[in-house]
């Protein structure tokens, strides 16, 4: 009996590498539900799943980043009780775009996560607004900017931790010319 095509696609890198990006996304979603409301400063809360997704996108290939974006969007939609499709599409597109950022920035440098977090947050929230417009766009924009600033403040320690968890980028990857 052959496994389903979806199972083969997700596990193409093996169980270990799949769990190394799947578990941080799941833990970030749990942390978002438990700790994010308590971490609010001036109405700004971090978006821990997006922060984790930015770290994964900087350290993996675009296809793995897209799968992580799919899983992040699915978990985000289940937590927020919003439309599933718009959150999944926004996270997949933003993660795939940020996964190409290592062509310009070195993923080994810890400061490279700052533009990745800013870009991923703005793109994900922008695509979400285009897919599912909200009633008050100014409040949505200020909330998104606050989340981006908060995520950038947490980005370097989280990226340092994710560099210890995620498997190293393969040396024969032609996408990363500036290792």
PDB file of C-alpha atoms in Angstrom:
ATOM      1  CA  UNK A   1       0.000   0.000   0.000  1.00  0.00           C
ATOM      2  CA  UNK A   2       1.442   3.367  -1.022  1.00  0.00           C
ATOM      3  CA  UNK A   3       1.125   6.481   1.137  1.00  0.00           C
ATOM      4  CA  UNK A   4      -1.085   9.296  -0.040  1.00  0.00           C
ATOM      5  CA  UNK A   5       0.565  11.908  -2.312  1.00  0.00           C
ATOM      6  CA  UNK A   6       0.109  14.567   0.369  1.00  0.00           C
ATOM      7  CA  UNK A   7       1.932  12.421   2.913  1.00  0.00           C
ATOM      8  CA  UNK A   8       4.764  11.822   0.459  1.00  0.00           C
ATOM      9  CA  UNK A   9       5.025  15.551  -0.319  1.00  0.00           C
ATOM     10  CA  UNK A  10       5.136  16.610   3.336  1.00  0.00           C
ATOM     11  CA  UNK A  11       7.582  13.896   4.319  1.00  0.00           C
ATOM     12  CA  UNK A  12       9.814  14.213   1.267  1.00  0.00           C
ATOM     13  CA  UNK A  13      12.683  15.316   3.495  1.00  0.00           C
ATOM     14  CA  UNK A  14      12.037  12.587   6.065  1.00  0.00           C
ATOM     15  CA  UNK A  15      10.222  12.462   9.385  1.00  0.00           C
ATOM     16  CA  UNK A  16      12.954  14.168  11.331  1.00  0.00           C
ATOM     17  CA  UNK A  17      13.264  17.259   9.141  1.00  0.00           C
ATOM     18  CA  UNK A  18       9.476  17.542   8.846  1.00  0.00           C
ATOM     19  CA  UNK A  19       9.012  17.452  12.602  1.00  0.00           C
ATOM     20  CA  UNK A  20      11.788  20.017  13.020  1.00  0.00           C
ATOM     21  CA  UNK A  21       9.671  22.663  11.264  1.00  0.00           C
ATOM     22  CA  UNK A  22       6.219  21.315  12.161  1.00  0.00           C
ATOM     23  CA  UNK A  23       6.687  21.268  15.939  1.00  0.00           C
ATOM     24  CA  UNK A  24       7.925  24.882  16.288  1.00  0.00           C
ATOM     25  CA  UNK A  25       4.890  26.095  14.330  1.00  0.00           C
ATOM     26  CA  UNK A  26       2.555  24.092  16.566  1.00  0.00           C
ATOM     27  CA  UNK A  27       4.324  25.301  19.722  1.00  0.00           C
ATOM     28  CA  UNK A  28       4.162  28.898  18.494  1.00  0.00           C
ATOM     29  CA  UNK A  29       0.413  28.534  17.948  1.00  0.00           C
ATOM     30  CA  UNK A  30      -0.014  27.212  21.493  1.00  0.00           C
ATOM     31  CA  UNK A  31       2.181  30.004  22.874  1.00  0.00           C
ATOM     32  CA  UNK A  32       0.127  32.532  20.896  1.00  0.00           C
ATOM     33  CA  UNK A  33      -3.050  31.343  22.568  1.00  0.00           C
ATOM     34  CA  UNK A  34      -1.574  31.111  26.064  1.00  0.00           C
ATOM     35  CA  UNK A  35       1.021  33.882  26.413  1.00  0.00           C
ATOM     36  CA  UNK A  36       0.398  36.491  23.720  1.00  0.00           C
ATOM     37  CA  UNK A  37      -2.544  38.202  25.471  1.00  0.00           C
ATOM     38  CA  UNK A  38      -0.435  38.487  28.637  1.00  0.00           C
ATOM     39  CA  UNK A  39       2.509  39.930  26.693  1.00  0.00           C
ATOM     40  CA  UNK A  40       0.513  42.881  25.359  1.00  0.00           C
ATOM     41  CA  UNK A  41       2.247  46.245  25.642  1.00  0.00           C
ATOM     42  CA  UNK A  42       0.143  49.274  24.838  1.00  0.00           C
ATOM     43  CA  UNK A  43      -2.343  47.174  22.899  1.00  0.00           C
ATOM     44  CA  UNK A  44       0.404  45.545  20.799  1.00  0.00           C
ATOM     45  CA  UNK A  45       0.687  41.777  20.931  1.00  0.00           C
ATOM     46  CA  UNK A  46       3.251  39.568  19.236  1.00  0.00           C
ATOM     47  CA  UNK A  47       2.237  37.237  16.442  1.00  0.00           C
ATOM     48  CA  UNK A  48       4.329  34.236  17.434  1.00  0.00           C
ATOM     49  CA  UNK A  49       3.255  31.934  14.570  1.00  0.00           C
ATOM     50  CA  UNK A  50       4.280  34.580  12.016  1.00  0.00           C
ATOM     51  CA  UNK A  51       7.579  35.112  13.825  1.00  0.00           C
ATOM     52  CA  UNK A  52       8.265  31.377  13.757  1.00  0.00           C
ATOM     53  CA  UNK A  53       7.248  31.216  10.112  1.00  0.00           C
ATOM     54  CA  UNK A  54       9.748  33.969   9.248  1.00  0.00           C
ATOM     55  CA  UNK A  55      12.524  32.003  10.967  1.00  0.00           C
ATOM     56  CA  UNK A  56      11.559  28.845   9.081  1.00  0.00           C
ATOM     57  CA  UNK A  57      11.363  30.686   5.758  1.00  0.00           C
ATOM     58  CA  UNK A  58      14.862  32.103   6.228  1.00  0.00           C
ATOM     59  CA  UNK A  59      16.370  28.707   7.066  1.00  0.00           C
ATOM     60  CA  UNK A  60      14.623  26.372   4.594  1.00  0.00           C
ATOM     61  CA  UNK A  61      13.659  26.054   0.945  1.00  0.00           C
ATOM     62  CA  UNK A  62      10.636  27.831  -0.571  1.00  0.00           C
ATOM     63  CA  UNK A  63       8.651  24.583  -0.775  1.00  0.00           C
ATOM     64  CA  UNK A  64       9.153  23.825   2.916  1.00  0.00           C
ATOM     65  CA  UNK A  65       8.335  27.452   3.728  1.00  0.00           C
ATOM     66  CA  UNK A  66       5.103  27.116   1.746  1.00  0.00           C
ATOM     67  CA  UNK A  67       4.142  23.964   3.685  1.00  0.00           C
ATOM     68  CA  UNK A  68       4.964  25.719   6.960  1.00  0.00           C
ATOM     69  CA  UNK A  69       2.859  28.682   5.804  1.00  0.00           C
ATOM     70  CA  UNK A  70      -0.035  26.346   5.050  1.00  0.00           C
ATOM     71  CA  UNK A  71       0.177  24.778   8.496  1.00  0.00           C
ATOM     72  CA  UNK A  72       0.560  28.190  10.163  1.00  0.00           C
ATOM     73  CA  UNK A  73      -2.480  29.547   8.331  1.00  0.00           C
ATOM     74  CA  UNK A  74      -4.511  26.494   9.268  1.00  0.00           C
ATOM     75  CA  UNK A  75      -3.591  26.805  12.947  1.00  0.00           C
ATOM     76  CA  UNK A  76      -4.124  30.570  12.902  1.00  0.00           C
ATOM     77  CA  UNK A  77      -7.583  30.150  11.387  1.00  0.00           C
ATOM     78  CA  UNK A  78      -8.557  27.540  13.949  1.00  0.00           C
ATOM     79  CA  UNK A  79      -7.389  29.773  16.819  1.00  0.00           C
ATOM     80  CA  UNK A  80      -9.015  32.969  15.573  1.00  0.00           C
ATOM     81  CA  UNK A  81     -12.178  31.333  14.204  1.00  0.00           C
ATOM     82  CA  UNK A  82     -11.784  33.180  10.911  1.00  0.00           C
ATOM     83  CA  UNK A  83     -12.012  32.150   7.311  1.00  0.00           C
ATOM     84  CA  UNK A  84      -9.554  29.344   6.720  1.00  0.00           C
ATOM     85  CA  UNK A  85      -8.808  29.999   3.051  1.00  0.00           C
ATOM     86  CA  UNK A  86      -7.710  33.613   3.354  1.00  0.00           C
ATOM     87  CA  UNK A  87      -5.347  32.931   6.256  1.00  0.00           C
ATOM     88  CA  UNK A  88      -3.811  29.905   4.537  1.00  0.00           C
ATOM     89  CA  UNK A  89      -3.315  31.714   1.229  1.00  0.00           C
ATOM     90  CA  UNK A  90      -1.827  34.808   2.877  1.00  0.00           C
ATOM     91  CA  UNK A  91       0.646  32.786   4.952  1.00  0.00           C
ATOM     92  CA  UNK A  92       1.683  30.534   2.053  1.00  0.00           C
ATOM     93  CA  UNK A  93       2.326  33.449  -0.321  1.00  0.00           C
ATOM     94  CA  UNK A  94       4.205  35.506   2.271  1.00  0.00           C
ATOM     95  CA  UNK A  95       6.354  32.574   3.444  1.00  0.00           C
ATOM     96  CA  UNK A  96       7.236  31.595  -0.107  1.00  0.00           C
ATOM     97  CA  UNK A  97       8.294  35.155  -0.933  1.00  0.00           C
ATOM     98  CA  UNK A  98      10.399  35.473   2.230  1.00  0.00           C
ATOM     99  CA  UNK A  99      12.063  32.117   1.506  1.00  0.00           C
ATOM    100  CA  UNK A 100      13.732  33.784  -1.490  1.00  0.00           C
ATOM    101  CA  UNK A 101      15.195  36.503   0.751  1.00  0.00           C
ATOM    102  CA  UNK A 102      18.388  34.459   1.453  1.00  0.00           C
ATOM    103  CA  UNK A 103      19.373  35.259  -2.136  1.00  0.00           C
ATOM    104  CA  UNK A 104      19.991  38.809  -0.883  1.00  0.00           C
ATOM    105  CA  UNK A 105      20.741  38.321   2.815  1.00  0.00           C
ATOM    106  CA  UNK A 106      22.906  35.781   4.584  1.00  0.00           C
ATOM    107  CA  UNK A 107      20.687  33.521   6.708  1.00  0.00           C
ATOM    108  CA  UNK A 108      23.621  32.846   9.037  1.00  0.00           C
ATOM    109  CA  UNK A 109      23.719  36.444  10.231  1.00  0.00           C
ATOM    110  CA  UNK A 110      21.238  37.016  13.087  1.00  0.00           C
ATOM    111  CA  UNK A 111      20.278  40.516  11.909  1.00  0.00           C
ATOM    112  CA  UNK A 112      18.986  39.116   8.616  1.00  0.00           C
ATOM    113  CA  UNK A 113      15.837  38.017  10.406  1.00  0.00           C
ATOM    114  CA  UNK A 114      14.724  41.628  10.995  1.00  0.00           C
ATOM    115  CA  UNK A 115      13.842  42.450   7.356  1.00  0.00           C
ATOM    116  CA  UNK A 116      12.421  38.938   6.985  1.00  0.00           C
ATOM    117  CA  UNK A 117      10.043  39.439   9.924  1.00  0.00           C
ATOM    118  CA  UNK A 118       9.011  42.888   8.705  1.00  0.00           C
ATOM    119  CA  UNK A 119       8.434  41.679   5.149  1.00  0.00           C
ATOM    120  CA  UNK A 120       6.579  38.522   6.175  1.00  0.00           C
ATOM    121  CA  UNK A 121       4.304  40.364   8.597  1.00  0.00           C
ATOM    122  CA  UNK A 122       3.453  43.118   6.119  1.00  0.00           C
ATOM    123  CA  UNK A 123       2.925  40.705   3.224  1.00  0.00           C
ATOM    124  CA  UNK A 124       0.860  38.213   5.241  1.00  0.00           C
ATOM    125  CA  UNK A 125      -1.367  40.917   6.688  1.00  0.00           C
ATOM    126  CA  UNK A 126      -1.603  42.693   3.323  1.00  0.00           C
ATOM    127  CA  UNK A 127      -2.632  39.505   1.517  1.00  0.00           C
ATOM    128  CA  UNK A 128      -5.092  38.769   4.320  1.00  0.00           C
ATOM    129  CA  UNK A 129      -6.629  42.225   3.919  1.00  0.00           C
ATOM    130  CA  UNK A 130      -6.941  41.724   0.160  1.00  0.00           C
ATOM    131  CA  UNK A 131      -8.493  38.269   0.564  1.00  0.00           C
ATOM    132  CA  UNK A 132     -10.823  39.135   3.442  1.00  0.00           C
ATOM    133  CA  UNK A 133     -11.308  42.905   3.872  1.00  0.00           C
ATOM    134  CA  UNK A 134     -12.204  44.124   7.343  1.00  0.00           C
ATOM    135  CA  UNK A 135     -14.670  46.796   8.413  1.00  0.00           C
ATOM    136  CA  UNK A 136     -12.101  49.113  10.020  1.00  0.00           C
ATOM    137  CA  UNK A 137      -8.952  49.165   7.858  1.00  0.00           C
ATOM    138  CA  UNK A 138      -7.128  51.750   9.982  1.00  0.00           C
ATOM    139  CA  UNK A 139      -7.430  49.623  13.139  1.00  0.00           C
ATOM    140  CA  UNK A 140      -6.301  46.576  11.153  1.00  0.00           C
ATOM    141  CA  UNK A 141      -3.302  48.519   9.838  1.00  0.00           C
ATOM    142  CA  UNK A 142      -2.257  49.806  13.261  1.00  0.00           C
ATOM    143  CA  UNK A 143      -2.653  46.337  14.765  1.00  0.00           C
ATOM    144  CA  UNK A 144      -0.527  44.859  11.968  1.00  0.00           C
ATOM    145  CA  UNK A 145       2.188  47.507  12.411  1.00  0.00           C
ATOM    146  CA  UNK A 146       2.201  46.982  16.176  1.00  0.00           C
ATOM    147  CA  UNK A 147       2.518  43.249  15.695  1.00  0.00           C
ATOM    148  CA  UNK A 148       5.381  43.797  13.248  1.00  0.00           C
ATOM    149  CA  UNK A 149       7.285  46.014  15.712  1.00  0.00           C
ATOM    150  CA  UNK A 150       6.735  43.550  18.552  1.00  0.00           C
ATOM    151  CA  UNK A 151       7.832  40.621  16.369  1.00  0.00           C
ATOM    152  CA  UNK A 152      10.979  42.496  15.340  1.00  0.00           C
ATOM    153  CA  UNK A 153      11.823  43.020  19.027  1.00  0.00           C
ATOM    154  CA  UNK A 154      11.556  39.261  19.633  1.00  0.00           C
ATOM    155  CA  UNK A 155      13.106  38.223  16.321  1.00  0.00           C
ATOM    156  CA  UNK A 156      16.792  37.834  17.164  1.00  0.00           C
ATOM    157  CA  UNK A 157      16.383  35.589  20.259  1.00  0.00           C
ATOM    158  CA  UNK A 158      13.774  33.456  18.492  1.00  0.00           C
ATOM    159  CA  UNK A 159      15.953  33.195  15.370  1.00  0.00           C
ATOM    160  CA  UNK A 160      18.925  32.144  17.496  1.00  0.00           C
ATOM    161  CA  UNK A 161      16.779  29.404  19.036  1.00  0.00           C
ATOM    162  CA  UNK A 162      15.427  28.316  15.645  1.00  0.00           C
ATOM    163  CA  UNK A 163      18.970  28.097  14.235  1.00  0.00           C
ATOM    164  CA  UNK A 164      19.594  25.451  16.900  1.00  0.00           C
ATOM    165  CA  UNK A 165      16.411  23.515  16.058  1.00  0.00           C
ATOM    166  CA  UNK A 166      16.114  23.637  12.272  1.00  0.00           C
ATOM    167  CA  UNK A 167      18.384  21.473  10.159  1.00  0.00           C
ATOM    168  CA  UNK A 168      21.199  23.362   8.451  1.00  0.00           C
ATOM    169  CA  UNK A 169      20.715  24.467   4.879  1.00  0.00           C
ATOM    170  CA  UNK A 170      22.350  22.013   2.498  1.00  0.00           C
ATOM    171  CA  UNK A 171      25.646  23.131   0.994  1.00  0.00           C
ATOM    172  CA  UNK A 172      24.601  22.169  -2.535  1.00  0.00           C
ATOM    173  CA  UNK A 173      21.537  24.420  -2.490  1.00  0.00           C
ATOM    174  CA  UNK A 174      22.024  26.718  -5.469  1.00  0.00           C
ATOM    175  CA  UNK A 175      19.510  29.227  -4.123  1.00  0.00           C
ATOM    176  CA  UNK A 176      21.860  30.357  -1.364  1.00  0.00           C
ATOM    177  CA  UNK A 177      24.827  31.823  -3.185  1.00  0.00           C
ATOM    178  CA  UNK A 178      25.973  33.994  -0.270  1.00  0.00           C
ATOM    179  CA  UNK A 179      26.370  31.496   2.556  1.00  0.00           C
TER     180      UNK A 179
END
